[in-house]
XYZ file of C-alpha atoms in Angstrom:
777
model
C -74.298 89.941 -95.817
C -72.474 86.836 -94.545
C -68.693 86.536 -94.275
C -66.556 83.447 -94.785
C -63.480 82.511 -92.735
C -61.259 79.700 -93.985
C -58.028 78.494 -92.370
C -55.906 75.553 -93.512
C -53.392 74.773 -90.746
C -50.455 72.467 -91.343
C -46.900 71.831 -90.312
C -44.394 74.484 -91.422
C -44.792 75.612 -95.043
C -41.532 76.608 -96.793
C -41.272 80.405 -96.713
C -40.720 80.720 -100.456
C -44.102 79.061 -101.150
C -46.327 80.919 -98.713
C -47.236 84.138 -100.516
C -48.077 82.430 -103.805
C -49.985 79.647 -102.059
C -52.178 82.153 -100.218
C -52.849 83.951 -103.492
C -53.684 80.658 -105.209
C -56.125 79.813 -102.415
C -57.902 83.148 -102.790
C -58.153 82.848 -106.565
C -59.307 79.233 -106.585
C -61.979 79.822 -103.962
C -63.326 83.111 -105.331
C -63.342 81.782 -108.902
C -65.281 78.760 -107.695
C -67.782 80.890 -105.792
C -68.442 83.081 -108.814
C -68.776 80.080 -111.112
C -71.354 78.638 -108.700
C -73.413 81.831 -108.907
C -72.299 83.580 -105.704
C -70.921 87.105 -105.430
C -68.738 88.747 -102.794
C -67.603 92.248 -101.849
C -63.962 91.650 -100.898
C -61.483 88.842 -100.284
C -58.031 88.935 -98.715
C -55.530 86.190 -98.059
C -53.174 85.762 -95.076
C -50.390 83.356 -94.248
C -47.946 82.281 -91.559
C -45.483 79.368 -91.529
C -48.275 77.095 -90.243
C -51.457 78.360 -91.860
C -53.134 79.785 -94.954
C -56.191 81.904 -94.167
C -58.846 83.619 -96.242
C -61.279 86.371 -95.263
C -64.195 86.734 -97.708
C -66.601 89.594 -96.952
C -70.135 90.222 -98.225
C -70.744 86.773 -99.690
C -74.272 86.134 -100.923
C -76.144 83.589 -98.819
C -77.644 81.766 -101.788
C -77.069 81.468 -105.511
C -79.784 82.675 -107.855
C -82.368 80.412 -109.457
C -81.424 79.647 -113.062
C -83.887 79.400 -115.930
C -82.584 78.869 -119.421
C -83.606 77.487 -122.769
C -81.423 75.103 -124.725
C -82.261 75.046 -128.410
C -82.252 71.607 -129.995
C -82.492 70.094 -133.480
C -85.429 70.052 -135.847
C -88.282 67.691 -135.029
C -87.407 65.901 -138.266
C -83.722 65.479 -137.303
C -82.250 61.963 -137.147
C -82.284 60.104 -133.836
C -78.525 60.571 -133.338
C -78.937 64.362 -133.220
C -81.909 64.073 -130.868
C -79.979 61.844 -128.466
C -77.085 64.320 -128.394
C -79.525 67.101 -127.560
C -81.014 65.060 -124.699
C -77.562 64.426 -123.202
C -76.643 68.094 -123.460
C -79.872 69.251 -121.848
C -79.926 66.520 -119.201
C -83.323 65.177 -120.303
C -84.271 61.533 -119.999
C -86.607 61.494 -123.028
C -87.742 63.757 -125.846
C -91.155 63.969 -124.176
C -89.601 66.330 -121.603
C -88.679 68.810 -124.368
C -90.930 71.491 -125.846
C -91.578 72.088 -129.530
C -91.177 75.635 -130.873
C -92.004 76.803 -134.388
C -90.156 79.147 -136.678
C -91.754 80.481 -139.910
C -88.555 79.847 -141.853
C -86.968 76.882 -140.077
C -90.042 74.932 -139.066
C -90.529 73.079 -135.787
C -87.593 72.361 -133.446
C -87.049 71.053 -129.933
C -86.299 73.328 -126.933
C -85.389 72.220 -123.402
C -86.634 74.491 -120.613
C -84.126 74.086 -117.814
C -84.871 75.309 -114.313
C -82.216 75.051 -111.597
C -83.090 76.288 -108.113
C -80.445 78.286 -106.253
C -78.245 76.612 -103.663
C -77.255 77.680 -100.163
C -73.743 79.161 -99.937
C -72.806 76.650 -97.191
C -73.599 73.790 -99.553
C -71.497 75.313 -102.332
C -68.559 76.005 -100.001
C -68.672 72.505 -98.516
C -68.465 71.078 -102.012
C -65.853 73.547 -103.287
C -63.174 73.576 -100.547
C -62.342 69.825 -100.503
C -61.802 69.948 -104.258
C -59.474 72.934 -103.883
C -57.458 71.157 -101.188
C -57.124 67.984 -103.260
C -56.055 69.861 -106.395
C -53.937 72.604 -104.817
C -50.990 73.566 -107.074
C -48.080 73.156 -104.633
C -44.667 73.009 -106.392
C -43.968 69.997 -104.182
C -46.320 68.053 -101.938
C -46.255 64.987 -99.698
C -48.420 62.220 -98.269
C -48.294 61.128 -94.632
C -49.688 58.710 -92.098
C -51.423 55.388 -92.610
C -53.776 56.818 -95.226
C -50.848 57.658 -97.498
C -50.662 54.032 -98.613
C -54.073 54.292 -100.248
C -54.347 55.415 -103.878
C -55.609 58.981 -104.250
C -54.861 59.916 -100.644
C -54.530 63.574 -99.674
C -51.351 65.388 -100.642
C -50.274 68.705 -99.129
C -47.029 70.639 -98.895
C -46.693 69.475 -95.281
C -49.119 67.347 -93.207
C -52.470 69.140 -92.986
C -53.658 69.234 -89.379
C -56.917 71.186 -89.115
C -59.445 73.211 -91.103
C -61.478 76.178 -89.866
C -64.485 77.128 -92.002
C -67.165 79.433 -90.569
C -69.883 81.359 -92.382
C -72.498 83.872 -91.298
C -73.496 87.538 -90.950
C -72.080 89.845 -88.285
C -75.413 90.032 -86.457
C -75.781 86.276 -86.026
C -73.763 83.375 -84.733
C -71.806 81.961 -87.680
C -72.184 78.322 -88.612
C -69.453 75.795 -89.305
C -69.471 74.761 -92.949
C -69.231 71.032 -92.485
C -67.101 68.810 -94.711
C -64.387 66.196 -94.321
C -61.292 65.336 -96.298
C -59.154 62.291 -95.473
C -60.365 62.202 -91.881
C -59.891 65.935 -91.236
C -63.271 67.509 -90.455
C -63.822 71.243 -90.728
C -64.655 73.139 -87.528
C -64.172 76.374 -85.633
C -61.107 75.369 -83.607
C -57.530 76.409 -84.340
C -54.270 76.560 -82.386
C -51.919 79.365 -81.466
C -48.129 79.542 -81.262
C -46.494 76.110 -81.170
C -44.657 76.843 -77.886
C -46.330 79.848 -76.267
C -49.990 78.870 -76.814
C -50.351 75.296 -78.070
C -53.903 74.901 -76.730
C -57.160 75.038 -78.695
C -58.792 78.336 -79.702
C -62.461 78.520 -80.662
C -63.162 81.233 -83.244
C -66.318 82.706 -84.721
C -65.385 85.023 -87.591
C -62.299 86.772 -88.948
C -62.082 89.696 -86.514
C -62.078 87.581 -83.352
C -59.924 84.990 -85.145
C -57.169 87.596 -85.659
C -57.492 88.945 -82.110
C -57.367 85.515 -80.486
C -54.352 84.494 -82.588
C -52.550 87.677 -81.551
C -53.222 86.807 -77.902
C -51.862 83.340 -78.659
C -48.601 84.846 -79.996
C -49.403 84.584 -83.724
C -49.208 87.638 -86.003
C -51.388 86.596 -88.934
C -50.567 89.409 -91.377
C -47.233 88.702 -93.104
C -46.733 92.341 -94.065
C -47.192 93.362 -90.433
C -44.617 90.755 -89.378
C -42.222 92.303 -91.899
C -42.834 95.761 -90.443
C -42.211 94.480 -86.907
C -38.988 92.734 -87.916
C -37.660 95.713 -89.867
C -38.489 98.276 -87.169
C -37.093 96.157 -84.345
C -33.952 95.276 -86.329
C -33.284 98.945 -87.049
C -33.804 99.813 -83.398
C -31.530 97.033 -82.100
C -28.797 98.049 -84.537
C -29.156 101.737 -83.668
C -29.012 100.964 -79.942
C -25.602 99.364 -80.583
C -24.325 102.280 -82.687
C -24.755 100.416 -85.972
C -26.856 100.509 -89.130
C -28.933 97.611 -90.387
C -27.970 96.455 -93.868
C -31.483 96.055 -95.228
C -32.385 93.148 -97.482
C -35.949 92.959 -98.840
C -35.599 89.374 -100.080
C -34.292 88.162 -96.725
C -36.972 90.140 -94.892
C -39.657 88.410 -96.960
C -38.137 85.002 -96.221
C -37.652 85.561 -92.497
C -41.216 86.832 -92.087
C -42.285 83.442 -93.427
C -40.230 81.565 -90.822
C -41.816 83.013 -87.686
C -45.305 83.554 -86.324
C -44.180 85.712 -83.381
C -41.006 87.619 -84.452
C -38.435 88.373 -81.761
C -35.382 90.311 -82.955
C -32.000 89.574 -81.308
C -28.366 90.458 -81.919
C -25.473 88.030 -82.271
C -21.770 88.560 -82.832
C -18.628 87.004 -84.266
C -14.900 87.730 -84.116
C -13.584 90.831 -85.859
C -10.885 88.756 -87.577
C -13.556 87.554 -89.979
C -14.003 91.111 -91.270
C -10.988 90.560 -93.521
C -13.361 88.534 -95.709
C -15.072 90.620 -98.443
C -18.346 92.139 -97.304
C -20.347 90.317 -99.986
C -19.037 86.948 -98.791
C -19.777 87.710 -95.125
C -23.247 88.897 -96.009
C -24.070 85.883 -98.176
C -22.618 83.417 -95.662
C -24.736 84.759 -92.824
C -27.779 85.214 -95.065
C -27.711 81.821 -96.749
C -26.840 79.686 -93.726
C -28.570 81.438 -90.831
C -31.129 83.754 -92.470
C -29.644 86.663 -90.515
C -29.070 90.323 -91.361
C -25.651 91.965 -91.199
C -24.935 95.405 -89.782
C -22.504 98.112 -90.813
C -20.667 100.950 -89.196
C -22.625 104.181 -89.802
C -19.581 106.051 -91.101
C -18.821 103.530 -93.855
C -20.568 102.736 -97.131
C -21.713 99.159 -97.674
C -19.010 98.486 -100.239
C -15.532 99.164 -98.858
C -12.098 98.604 -100.237
C -10.533 95.181 -100.106
C -9.330 94.303 -96.629
C -11.411 97.090 -95.090
C -14.871 95.612 -94.656
C -17.601 98.159 -94.009
C -19.516 95.580 -91.996
C -19.487 95.222 -88.235
C -18.995 92.046 -86.219
C -22.660 92.040 -85.134
C -25.589 90.449 -86.921
C -29.370 90.511 -86.481
C -31.363 87.300 -86.115
C -35.111 86.744 -85.812
C -36.363 84.127 -83.351
C -39.840 82.642 -83.170
C -39.991 82.568 -79.365
C -39.647 84.872 -76.380
C -36.974 83.076 -74.359
C -36.857 83.388 -70.587
C -33.213 84.533 -70.689
C -34.010 87.299 -73.173
C -32.642 85.273 -76.089
C -29.029 85.013 -74.910
C -28.747 81.293 -75.622
C -30.446 81.663 -78.992
C -28.041 84.457 -79.985
C -25.075 82.454 -78.694
C -26.098 79.345 -80.629
C -26.548 81.310 -83.855
C -23.176 82.946 -83.269
C -21.491 79.537 -83.046
C -22.965 78.497 -86.382
C -22.095 81.849 -88.002
C -18.505 81.575 -86.796
C -18.222 78.069 -88.224
C -19.582 79.210 -91.585
C -17.344 82.266 -91.647
C -14.355 80.039 -90.878
C -15.200 78.123 -94.051
C -15.588 81.377 -95.988
C -12.239 82.661 -94.695
C -10.610 79.428 -95.783
C -12.151 79.755 -99.258
C -11.059 83.387 -99.505
C -7.442 82.636 -98.562
C -7.280 79.474 -100.655
C -8.362 81.396 -103.762
C -5.365 83.684 -103.342
C -2.883 80.831 -103.231
C -1.403 78.466 -105.791
C -3.396 75.515 -107.065
C -2.101 72.033 -106.152
C -2.242 70.912 -109.810
C -0.291 73.912 -111.098
C 2.174 71.715 -112.949
C -0.535 70.373 -115.270
C -1.713 73.780 -116.469
C 1.174 74.836 -118.712
C -0.535 74.013 -122.011
C -3.708 75.908 -121.129
C -1.663 78.832 -119.834
C 0.210 79.062 -123.129
C -3.035 78.892 -125.102
C -4.487 81.958 -123.340
C -1.177 83.741 -122.575
C -1.737 83.375 -118.845
C 0.741 84.157 -116.088
C 0.721 81.167 -113.742
C 2.299 83.258 -111.007
C -1.094 84.925 -110.611
C -3.940 83.087 -108.806
C -6.747 84.139 -111.139
C -4.714 83.132 -114.195
C -4.240 79.725 -112.603
C -7.993 79.355 -112.196
C -8.597 80.212 -115.834
C -5.960 77.694 -116.900
C -7.635 75.056 -114.779
C -11.069 75.911 -116.231
C -9.664 75.136 -119.670
C -7.541 72.160 -118.586
C -10.453 70.360 -116.922
C -12.595 70.729 -120.061
C -15.523 71.993 -118.012
C -18.581 71.709 -120.259
C -20.506 74.838 -121.170
C -23.086 72.955 -123.259
C -22.921 69.491 -124.774
C -23.326 70.892 -128.310
C -21.321 74.092 -127.789
C -18.149 72.758 -126.278
C -16.223 73.560 -123.121
C -15.893 76.742 -121.097
C -12.342 77.092 -122.405
C -13.551 76.956 -126.008
C -16.242 79.496 -125.177
C -13.723 81.866 -123.575
C -11.598 81.634 -126.740
C -14.639 82.592 -128.846
C -15.549 85.472 -126.543
C -11.960 86.766 -126.639
C -11.855 86.727 -130.439
C -15.236 88.431 -130.749
C -14.450 90.995 -128.044
C -11.230 91.949 -129.800
C -13.174 92.475 -133.042
C -15.720 94.656 -131.234
C -13.174 96.667 -129.242
C -12.304 99.283 -131.932
C -15.985 100.007 -132.603
C -16.755 100.291 -128.903
C -13.691 102.439 -128.225
C -14.683 104.760 -131.064
C -18.191 105.185 -129.653
C -17.380 105.466 -125.945
C -14.881 107.866 -124.480
C -12.570 105.786 -122.278
C -12.572 108.626 -119.782
C -16.338 108.752 -119.409
C -16.805 105.017 -119.720
C -14.196 104.230 -117.094
C -15.813 106.571 -114.586
C -19.431 105.692 -115.295
C -18.941 101.959 -115.573
C -16.687 101.358 -112.583
C -18.291 99.220 -109.879
C -18.394 100.852 -106.470
C -15.115 100.346 -104.642
C -13.061 100.000 -107.861
C -11.007 103.142 -108.271
C -9.629 104.290 -111.609
C -5.899 104.229 -112.185
C -4.787 107.682 -111.049
C -7.749 109.600 -112.505
C -10.279 111.790 -110.738
C -12.677 111.990 -113.701
C -13.966 115.391 -112.652
C -16.014 117.564 -114.938
C -17.770 114.752 -116.810
C -21.022 115.927 -118.354
C -24.169 113.961 -117.653
C -25.506 111.551 -120.262
C -27.035 113.196 -123.298
C -30.218 112.212 -125.064
C -29.926 109.255 -127.430
C -28.729 110.458 -130.798
C -26.883 113.526 -129.495
C -23.189 113.614 -130.406
C -20.933 112.949 -127.423
C -18.379 115.552 -126.415
C -15.779 114.675 -123.810
C -12.623 116.422 -122.767
C -9.878 114.509 -120.927
C -8.987 116.016 -117.579
C -5.389 116.923 -118.318
C -5.110 118.943 -115.121
C -5.932 115.890 -113.054
C -3.191 113.918 -114.771
C -5.609 111.634 -116.634
C -4.153 109.956 -119.702
C -6.859 107.958 -121.456
C -5.756 104.678 -123.001
C -5.487 104.552 -126.777
C -7.798 102.337 -128.835
C -4.983 99.827 -129.218
C -4.502 99.740 -125.470
C -8.242 99.260 -125.014
C -8.136 96.266 -127.371
C -5.342 94.739 -125.278
C -7.316 95.335 -122.089
C -10.389 93.809 -123.715
C -8.440 90.665 -124.640
C -7.097 90.346 -121.100
C -10.541 90.938 -119.571
C -12.186 88.379 -121.848
C -9.657 85.720 -120.808
C -10.130 86.363 -117.071
C -13.898 87.021 -117.099
C -14.882 83.402 -116.362
C -11.858 82.482 -114.223
C -13.654 82.929 -110.916
C -15.895 79.975 -111.806
C -12.980 77.857 -110.540
C -12.650 79.704 -107.224
C -13.730 78.225 -103.907
C -15.892 81.211 -102.980
C -17.916 81.098 -106.212
C -18.196 77.325 -105.861
C -19.880 77.921 -102.507
C -21.822 81.032 -103.577
C -22.511 80.939 -107.339
C -24.366 84.257 -107.111
C -20.986 85.941 -106.471
C -19.562 85.039 -109.875
C -18.256 88.187 -111.463
C -18.076 90.108 -108.196
C -15.349 87.809 -106.901
C -13.591 87.870 -110.248
C -13.396 91.644 -109.903
C -11.925 91.437 -106.390
C -9.384 88.751 -107.255
C -8.335 90.686 -110.377
C -7.650 93.792 -108.311
C -5.717 91.749 -105.747
C -3.338 90.510 -108.437
C -2.833 93.994 -109.861
C -4.974 93.935 -112.997
C -6.009 97.193 -114.660
C -9.205 98.556 -113.045
C -11.063 98.220 -116.352
C -10.127 94.539 -116.576
C -11.327 93.987 -113.011
C -14.550 95.872 -113.692
C -15.226 93.776 -116.808
C -14.994 90.559 -114.800
C -18.089 91.700 -112.919
C -19.848 93.864 -115.469
C -19.762 91.566 -118.476
C -22.798 89.785 -117.001
C -24.788 93.040 -117.009
C -27.517 94.011 -117.591
C -29.286 91.002 -116.082
C -32.747 92.544 -116.271
C -34.650 95.626 -117.430
C -33.799 97.538 -114.246
C -30.166 96.470 -114.019
C -27.406 98.959 -114.774
C -25.782 98.868 -118.224
C -21.954 98.807 -118.321
C -20.366 101.921 -119.801
C -16.633 101.247 -119.438
C -15.483 100.388 -123.002
C -13.665 97.251 -121.818
C -16.726 95.997 -119.936
C -18.975 96.858 -122.875
C -16.885 94.942 -125.409
C -16.685 91.810 -123.247
C -20.377 92.016 -122.273
C -21.403 92.255 -125.927
C -19.112 89.394 -126.919
C -20.378 87.185 -124.101
C -24.045 87.733 -124.976
C -23.557 87.521 -128.733
C -21.613 84.274 -128.414
C -24.456 82.846 -126.324
C -27.089 83.912 -128.844
C -25.283 82.782 -131.980
C -24.294 79.505 -130.318
C -27.805 78.526 -129.320
C -29.163 79.722 -132.666
C -26.610 77.528 -134.418
C -27.812 74.425 -132.553
C -31.474 75.425 -132.965
C -32.161 75.928 -129.255
C -34.223 79.097 -129.693
C -36.906 80.383 -127.298
C -40.360 78.983 -127.959
C -43.522 80.604 -126.615
C -43.032 81.302 -122.930
C -40.083 78.898 -122.652
C -36.607 80.398 -122.649
C -34.395 78.053 -120.574
C -31.150 79.750 -121.596
C -32.424 83.322 -121.033
C -31.792 84.269 -124.663
C -34.431 87.018 -124.631
C -32.660 88.610 -121.677
C -29.300 88.325 -123.463
C -30.670 89.977 -126.614
C -32.329 92.752 -124.619
C -29.004 93.248 -122.852
C -27.277 93.762 -126.211
C -30.026 96.170 -127.272
C -29.674 98.249 -124.107
C -25.867 98.289 -124.209
C -25.799 99.504 -127.828
C -28.529 102.119 -127.473
C -27.713 103.494 -124.041
C -24.016 103.761 -124.931
C -24.874 105.105 -128.419
C -22.822 102.464 -130.235
C -23.156 102.059 -133.996
C -22.763 98.379 -134.830
C -23.723 96.421 -137.918
C -25.102 93.232 -136.413
C -25.135 91.279 -139.681
C -21.344 91.239 -139.983
C -20.942 90.606 -136.251
C -23.298 87.623 -136.489
C -21.392 86.299 -139.486
C -18.119 86.453 -137.550
C -19.676 84.853 -134.469
C -21.423 82.140 -136.490
C -18.094 81.291 -138.123
C -17.330 79.152 -135.060
C -20.371 76.988 -135.790
C -22.012 75.314 -138.761
C -24.523 77.967 -139.809
C -26.091 79.654 -142.821
C -27.519 82.997 -143.930
C -31.019 81.992 -142.842
C -29.878 81.753 -139.221
C -28.347 85.237 -139.406
C -31.601 86.634 -140.791
C -33.646 84.802 -138.169
C -31.465 86.050 -135.304
C -31.653 89.600 -136.661
C -35.459 89.316 -136.642
C -35.252 88.164 -133.016
C -33.278 91.328 -132.194
C -35.895 93.429 -133.982
C -38.540 91.931 -131.694
C -36.465 92.723 -128.579
C -35.855 96.266 -129.834
C -39.582 96.762 -130.350
C -40.228 95.675 -126.777
C -37.543 98.055 -125.518
C -38.829 101.019 -127.551
C -42.476 100.424 -126.674
C -41.615 100.337 -122.981
C -39.788 103.622 -123.560
C -42.985 105.144 -124.967
C -42.362 104.881 -128.718
C -45.328 104.257 -131.028
C -45.504 100.730 -132.398
C -46.459 101.928 -135.894
C -43.434 104.219 -136.137
C -41.154 101.333 -135.153
C -42.720 99.078 -137.801
C -42.440 101.871 -140.364
C -38.697 102.214 -139.794
C -37.538 98.619 -139.323
C -36.855 96.535 -142.412
C -35.671 92.904 -142.459
C -32.196 94.190 -143.344
C -31.966 96.850 -140.583
C -28.985 95.774 -138.490
C -27.906 99.061 -136.855
C -30.114 99.324 -133.775
C -28.995 102.822 -132.818
C -29.820 104.089 -136.310
C -33.305 102.575 -135.997
C -33.810 104.442 -132.717
C -32.684 107.718 -134.250
C -35.012 107.219 -137.213
C -37.957 106.533 -134.912
C -37.179 109.663 -132.865
C -36.872 111.871 -135.952
C -40.032 110.435 -137.512
C -42.012 110.962 -134.312
C -40.939 114.608 -134.034
C -41.709 115.232 -137.717
C -45.196 113.730 -137.531
C -46.000 116.000 -134.579
C -45.765 118.990 -136.967
C -48.497 120.153 -139.378
C -46.210 119.530 -142.346
C -45.634 116.005 -141.109
C -49.336 115.250 -140.627
C -50.281 116.623 -144.034
C -47.414 114.904 -145.821
C -48.403 111.638 -144.158
C -51.956 111.995 -145.463
C -50.729 112.819 -148.966
C -48.127 110.063 -149.182
C -50.542 107.463 -147.820
C -53.073 108.512 -150.427
C -50.439 108.151 -153.127
C -49.351 104.762 -151.767
C -52.938 103.488 -151.537
C -53.782 104.494 -155.109
C -50.565 102.970 -156.364
C -51.086 99.741 -154.410
C -54.654 99.388 -155.716
C -53.558 99.816 -159.317
C -50.621 97.463 -158.879
C -53.021 94.878 -157.496
C -55.150 95.260 -160.645
C -51.920 94.894 -162.688
C -52.369 98.350 -164.161
C -49.258 99.387 -166.076
C -46.913 101.718 -164.195
C -44.235 103.447 -166.264
C -40.662 102.533 -165.392
C -39.570 106.189 -165.441
C -41.418 109.500 -165.266
C -41.579 111.220 -168.695
C -41.905 115.040 -168.336
C -43.154 115.169 -171.945
C -46.385 113.462 -170.824
C -47.205 116.099 -168.213
C -50.435 117.974 -168.995
C -50.928 119.937 -165.776
C -48.704 122.399 -163.926
C -49.316 120.437 -160.705
C -47.600 117.443 -162.288
C -44.553 119.479 -163.233
C -44.300 121.084 -159.775
C -44.652 117.745 -158.022
C -42.022 116.115 -160.244
C -39.558 118.916 -159.563
C -40.265 118.773 -155.828
C -39.796 114.983 -155.737
C -36.482 115.259 -157.602
C -35.224 117.828 -155.133
C -36.540 116.064 -152.012
C -35.266 112.673 -153.091
C -31.770 114.000 -153.667
C -31.563 116.108 -150.514
C -33.170 113.450 -148.295
C -30.769 110.845 -149.645
C -27.811 113.074 -148.840
C -29.155 113.788 -145.337
C -29.644 110.074 -144.672
C -26.121 109.390 -145.902
C -24.973 111.954 -143.332
C -27.271 110.243 -140.798
C -29.130 113.461 -140.178
C -32.642 112.034 -140.083
C -34.240 115.258 -138.861
C -32.843 117.041 -141.913
C -34.143 114.243 -144.134
C -37.637 114.756 -142.706
C -37.350 118.489 -143.244
C -36.471 118.054 -146.916
C -39.420 115.717 -147.388
C -41.734 118.325 -145.887
C -41.415 120.421 -149.082
C -43.526 117.743 -150.765
C -46.571 118.687 -148.722
C -47.888 121.525 -150.914
C -47.156 120.007 -154.361
C -48.674 116.652 -153.286
C -51.840 118.421 -152.101
C -52.027 120.432 -155.317
C -51.504 117.306 -157.410
C -54.428 115.454 -155.864
C -56.646 118.538 -156.055
C -56.007 119.294 -159.717
C -54.934 116.037 -161.368
C -56.921 112.898 -162.183
C -54.521 109.976 -161.845
C -56.633 107.476 -163.792
C -56.605 109.430 -167.044
C -58.247 107.839 -170.108
C -54.921 107.980 -171.912
C -53.073 104.873 -170.721
C -49.637 106.444 -171.250
C -50.574 109.502 -169.169
C -52.061 107.275 -166.475
C -48.922 105.083 -166.357
C -46.770 108.220 -166.142
C -48.828 109.649 -163.264
C -48.666 106.330 -161.426
C -44.881 106.392 -161.898
C -44.883 109.847 -160.288
C -46.745 108.388 -157.290
C -44.133 105.625 -157.177
C -41.447 108.329 -156.989
C -43.228 109.857 -153.966
C -43.308 106.460 -152.293
C -39.646 105.824 -153.068
C -38.607 109.243 -151.732
C -40.404 108.787 -148.417
C -39.384 105.120 -148.136
C -35.799 106.305 -147.738
C -36.810 107.339 -144.232
C -39.802 105.144 -143.380
C -42.639 103.104 -144.828
C -45.394 105.710 -144.433
C -48.058 103.135 -145.325
C -47.505 101.461 -141.918
C -48.106 104.648 -139.953
C -51.521 105.021 -138.345
C -53.242 108.340 -139.011
């Protein structure tokens, strides 16, 4: 079967757009082929900085003939209906239609449509120009004299040539001929801009790839990535270093070169006094180069002791005659200039601000020490009235709200998380605890299991008291946003938090305060680590809850797929922090306290709680929980997320047992009968009257319900949901016996109402744990 080769060659396409653009090209073309009645065996896209290419194998040479019948109106229908039918069927007059008869409906018109198949070349020639004209580039441009004309071609960069060949392996392929804005398709492409700028005539994909390779173009982006990574590792190893790998940078660099040549540059060792993250980002952002590290050091070292080396890896797009010495030297000059800026930023952030005298009022407001650089930056953040959101006030006002909320949360968090375990587990790499080794910590237990921790007295560890944790939380909340006013974060916004942590340590803050400056932003996604240090947890919760309640108060909630303020991510972050740290927190009261800073009402609290329920459902479903069990446990008033999780776990384990399965069947039967009678407005007694019992099964069931209801209620009060399920399991046998030996709809209305009341007692007893009517099975 024939194969199709398509190449769209242009000036350099931005690296960030290439992969998606190639995928869009494949989808648009293959969708169009299928819609036109063609089929294919396989299609794969390729891309380089200067070309998008598509290899379609096993394409049918011709679309099938189409014969179809279009049913029309009755022969007695008004002329308006007949004319609509003619337009739909593409007929010029009703004489071209056929008349069919139906015994029931009478005579009606039918159009017999016959469309002969079309050659694949014809379909492709019609399809590709439309794809090019309507290609979904994020940004596109017009060029040349034709750009002045309305409707002229737009492309991400000037389009220069089009290759489009079609044919089977055993025959010479043909050029699918078409033209768009003066660019005519052909079988000629060009190789590397410098090494092989001449024309290359190609036939089909296999010789296209081979000829490009000879012309110094590696077409496959993944292969370019493999070449770059392997060569970079080898160059680093040859110099006694390790490559600091970076998948995002590797993807970008592979989109900047067609013929990757890996070289090594260097800079002065004095720059290694800059934090490793700043060096790495400076070289990455400005020169798209990789950094290297000394093999004996981890990536993250202590302050002033960078684990990085003074060598970096760059990727050129040319094999220079001097082996790349000038290229490496030129990149080194730029890197040194950028690192000089970074060093200046780093040192400036550790000095006094020039407007220090104007910050006294803000310093007093937040109890800041203006002798400390980070405190100065926080004072300036407040003094300058930097806007957080037009309707939610300034950053200073937001920090004040976060501090108040974090202080309120601190006792609850401290009670739930052992400071010893939290401090060790939540500390960012490179941030050591204050004089503690934290040895002998047990690994994390299953959710719902009581936590047992023992302070390491032998190691000299003295865990802070809850009052001390509250003080640390207040301090951390005040300093958490201070690095937004630093020079380094101004240059590299992605380092916010990380630099706050470093600057806090430099000025002697408690390690937990420093850790919170970085960790209060976490988790920033489903795979990101959750903070476990109690100080970080309290500030992280306060930060996210203030964001959520603030935007809820001004009615800026997510809608559909739009979530410009990442509120879903913030809510999921709260969910993960509470559940994975096993924190019991009543969200309703927390929301009320947070909403107190805004004009709000009870409806907003209820709506936000429902939003959290939705995020919790997503979290639990991704963890493998059954959707029906989640729905059975959650009520509109459920505001303790950890308790919901424990209920779902206990319910799932119970329903896996025979008692659970049988009780579910019995209780659902009771609930269904009761619901049906309630719908018919049948009278249900307010209380169960033992005097109206006629059968032993009624008496046994009543006694069992009394016992189960009491014991389950006590177990739930003790938050032992497994025990509550176990007590309910005693209902299995009496419920079965009741339905086997008792007719609920007795002729005596009083007896019937009493028996329905007994069913209502079963429902009420089980509803203490879950709404069994929502459980499938």
